[in-house]
Amino acid sequence: MEISAKTDYAIRASLVLASRAPELVKVDQVAAEQELPRKFVEAILGELRRAGIVRSRRGAEGGYTLARAPGEVSLGEIMRAVDGPLAEVRGQRPDQVVYGGVARYLPQVWVAMRASLRHVLDGITLAHIVSGDLPAHVRVLLEQPGAWQSA
């Protein structure tokens, strides 16, 4: 699985907002704190606003803040807001793919993969990341042999 720059930036920008919630944070502050391109952050925050994840206020005292508490915003929700479904097979949802012959059971693997992604990404909130207190199911995965190996 490849995590796009857009998703990476969206989550990092959301973490800045989560760490300062409920105060309003300016785009320049978000961009500077995470060393992200300002224009990209501005566009991403706009997408997150349209998805109902962040709120904005215009003006000199304006900025962005989370629309809900950090413990109520999952990483999966942010990813879907900026990049669409967590898992697709050639543009289709895994449960809609049908193969014949020896590959007939492969869609079950794609559905299981999507379920695994959901389990991890929908089970982790911005609050978990900000605090460093990751859920038990994630800590278990991090301790598996080979979890930290590049392959």
CSV table of C-alpha atoms in Angstrom, one decimal:
chain,number,residue,atom,x,y,z
A,1,MET,CA,0.0,0.0,0.0
A,2,GLU,CA,1.3,3.4,-0.9
A,3,ILE,CA,0.2,6.4,1.3
A,4,SER,CA,0.0,9.5,-1.0
A,5,ALA,CA,1.6,12.8,-0.1
A,6,LYS,CA,-1.8,14.2,0.0
A,7,THR,CA,-2.9,11.8,2.7
A,8,ASP,CA,0.4,12.2,4.6
A,9,TYR,CA,0.0,16.0,4.6
A,10,ALA,CA,-3.7,15.8,5.5
A,11,ILE,CA,-3.0,13.7,8.6
A,12,ARG,CA,0.0,15.8,9.6
A,13,ALA,CA,-2.0,19.0,9.3
A,14,SER,CA,-4.9,17.4,11.2
A,15,LEU,CA,-2.4,16.4,14.0
A,16,VAL,CA,-1.3,20.1,14.3
A,17,LEU,CA,-5.0,21.1,14.7
A,18,ALA,CA,-5.6,18.3,17.2
A,19,SER,CA,-2.6,19.3,19.3
A,20,ARG,CA,-4.0,22.8,19.6
A,21,ALA,CA,-7.7,22.0,19.8
A,22,PRO,CA,-10.0,23.9,20.2
A,23,GLU,CA,-8.0,27.0,19.2
A,24,LEU,CA,-7.9,28.3,15.6
A,25,VAL,CA,-4.7,27.7,13.8
A,26,LYS,CA,-3.6,29.6,10.7
A,27,VAL,CA,-2.5,27.8,7.5
A,28,ASP,CA,0.9,29.3,7.7
A,29,GLN,CA,1.4,27.9,11.2
A,30,VAL,CA,0.3,24.4,10.1
A,31,ALA,CA,2.6,24.5,7.1
A,32,ALA,CA,5.6,25.8,9.1
A,33,GLU,CA,5.2,23.4,12.0
A,34,GLN,CA,5.2,20.4,9.7
A,35,GLU,CA,7.4,21.9,6.9
A,36,LEU,CA,4.7,21.5,4.3
A,37,PRO,CA,4.0,23.5,1.2
A,38,ARG,CA,1.5,26.3,2.2
A,39,LYS,CA,-0.7,26.1,-0.9
A,40,PHE,CA,-1.0,22.3,-0.6
A,41,VAL,CA,-2.0,22.6,3.1
A,42,GLU,CA,-4.5,25.3,2.2
A,43,ALA,CA,-6.1,23.1,-0.5
A,44,ILE,CA,-6.1,20.0,1.8
A,45,LEU,CA,-7.7,21.9,4.7
A,46,GLY,CA,-10.4,23.0,2.3
A,47,GLU,CA,-11.1,19.4,1.4
A,48,LEU,CA,-11.2,18.4,5.1
A,49,ARG,CA,-13.6,21.3,5.7
A,50,ARG,CA,-15.9,20.1,2.9
A,51,ALA,CA,-15.8,16.6,4.5
A,52,GLY,CA,-16.8,18.1,7.9
A,53,ILE,CA,-13.6,17.2,9.6
A,54,VAL,CA,-12.3,20.7,10.2
A,55,ARG,CA,-14.0,24.1,10.5
A,56,SER,CA,-12.7,27.4,9.4
A,57,ARG,CA,-13.2,31.1,10.3
A,58,ARG,CA,-12.2,33.9,8.0
A,59,GLY,CA,-10.5,37.1,9.0
A,60,ALA,CA,-7.6,38.3,11.1
A,61,GLU,CA,-8.6,36.2,14.0
A,62,GLY,CA,-9.5,33.3,11.8
A,63,GLY,CA,-8.0,29.9,11.0
A,64,TYR,CA,-8.8,26.2,11.2
A,65,THR,CA,-9.8,23.9,13.9
A,66,LEU,CA,-11.2,20.4,14.1
A,67,ALA,CA,-14.9,20.1,13.8
A,68,ARG,CA,-15.0,17.4,16.5
A,69,ALA,CA,-12.8,16.3,19.4
A,70,PRO,CA,-9.4,14.7,18.4
A,71,GLY,CA,-10.6,11.4,19.9
A,72,GLU,CA,-13.5,11.4,17.4
A,73,VAL,CA,-11.5,11.8,14.2
A,74,SER,CA,-9.9,8.6,12.8
A,75,LEU,CA,-7.0,8.4,10.3
A,76,GLY,CA,-9.2,6.4,8.0
A,77,GLU,CA,-11.8,9.2,7.9
A,78,ILE,CA,-9.1,11.7,6.9
A,79,MET,CA,-7.7,9.3,4.2
A,80,ARG,CA,-11.1,8.8,2.7
A,81,ALA,CA,-11.8,12.5,2.7
A,82,VAL,CA,-8.7,13.4,0.6
A,83,ASP,CA,-8.0,10.2,-1.4
A,84,GLY,CA,-11.2,8.2,-1.6
A,85,PRO,CA,-11.7,4.6,-0.6
A,86,LEU,CA,-9.0,2.9,1.4
A,87,ALA,CA,-8.7,0.0,-1.0
A,88,GLU,CA,-9.5,-0.4,-4.6
A,89,VAL,CA,-8.7,-3.0,-7.3
A,90,ARG,CA,-8.3,-1.3,-10.7
A,91,GLY,CA,-10.8,1.4,-9.6
A,92,GLN,CA,-13.4,-1.0,-8.2
A,93,ARG,CA,-14.2,-1.7,-4.6
A,94,PRO,CA,-12.8,-5.1,-3.6
A,95,ASP,CA,-16.3,-6.6,-2.9
A,96,GLN,CA,-17.3,-5.8,-6.5
A,97,VAL,CA,-14.4,-7.6,-8.2
A,98,VAL,CA,-15.1,-11.0,-9.8
A,99,TYR,CA,-12.6,-13.4,-11.3
A,100,GLY,CA,-12.9,-16.8,-12.8
A,101,GLY,CA,-10.8,-19.9,-12.7
A,102,VAL,CA,-7.9,-20.2,-10.4
A,103,ALA,CA,-8.3,-16.5,-9.3
A,104,ARG,CA,-11.9,-16.9,-8.2
A,105,TYR,CA,-11.0,-16.6,-4.5
A,106,LEU,CA,-8.6,-13.7,-4.9
A,107,PRO,CA,-11.4,-11.1,-4.3
A,108,GLN,CA,-11.7,-12.6,-0.8
A,109,VAL,CA,-8.1,-11.6,-0.2
A,110,TRP,CA,-8.8,-8.1,-1.4
A,111,VAL,CA,-11.8,-7.8,0.9
A,112,ALA,CA,-9.7,-9.1,3.8
A,113,MET,CA,-7.0,-6.6,3.1
A,114,ARG,CA,-9.5,-3.8,3.1
A,115,ALA,CA,-11.0,-5.0,6.4
A,116,SER,CA,-7.4,-5.1,7.9
A,117,LEU,CA,-6.8,-1.5,6.7
A,118,ARG,CA,-10.2,-0.4,8.2
A,119,HIS,CA,-9.3,-2.2,11.5
A,120,VAL,CA,-6.1,-0.2,11.9
A,121,LEU,CA,-7.0,3.1,10.3
A,122,ASP,CA,-10.5,3.5,11.7
A,123,GLY,CA,-9.3,2.4,15.1
A,124,ILE,CA,-6.7,5.1,15.5
A,125,THR,CA,-7.7,8.7,16.2
A,126,LEU,CA,-5.8,11.9,16.1
A,127,ALA,CA,-5.8,11.8,19.9
A,128,HIS,CA,-4.0,8.5,19.9
A,129,ILE,CA,-1.3,9.9,17.7
A,130,VAL,CA,-0.9,13.2,19.5
A,131,SER,CA,-0.6,11.4,22.9
A,132,GLY,CA,1.5,8.5,21.6
A,133,ASP,CA,-0.9,6.1,23.3
A,134,LEU,CA,-1.7,3.8,20.4
A,135,PRO,CA,-4.5,1.3,20.7
A,136,ALA,CA,-3.6,-2.2,21.8
A,137,HIS,CA,-4.4,-3.8,18.4
A,138,VAL,CA,-1.9,-1.5,16.8
A,139,ARG,CA,0.8,-2.1,19.4
A,140,VAL,CA,0.4,-5.9,18.8
A,141,LEU,CA,1.0,-5.4,15.1
A,142,LEU,CA,4.1,-3.3,15.8
A,143,GLU,CA,5.6,-6.1,17.9
A,144,GLN,CA,5.1,-8.8,15.2
A,145,PRO,CA,8.3,-10.2,13.8
A,146,GLY,CA,9.2,-8.3,10.6
A,147,ALA,CA,6.9,-5.4,11.3
A,148,TRP,CA,9.7,-2.9,11.0
A,149,GLN,CA,11.6,-4.6,8.1
A,150,SER,CA,11.5,-3.1,4.7
A,151,ALA,CA,10.3,-5.5,2.1
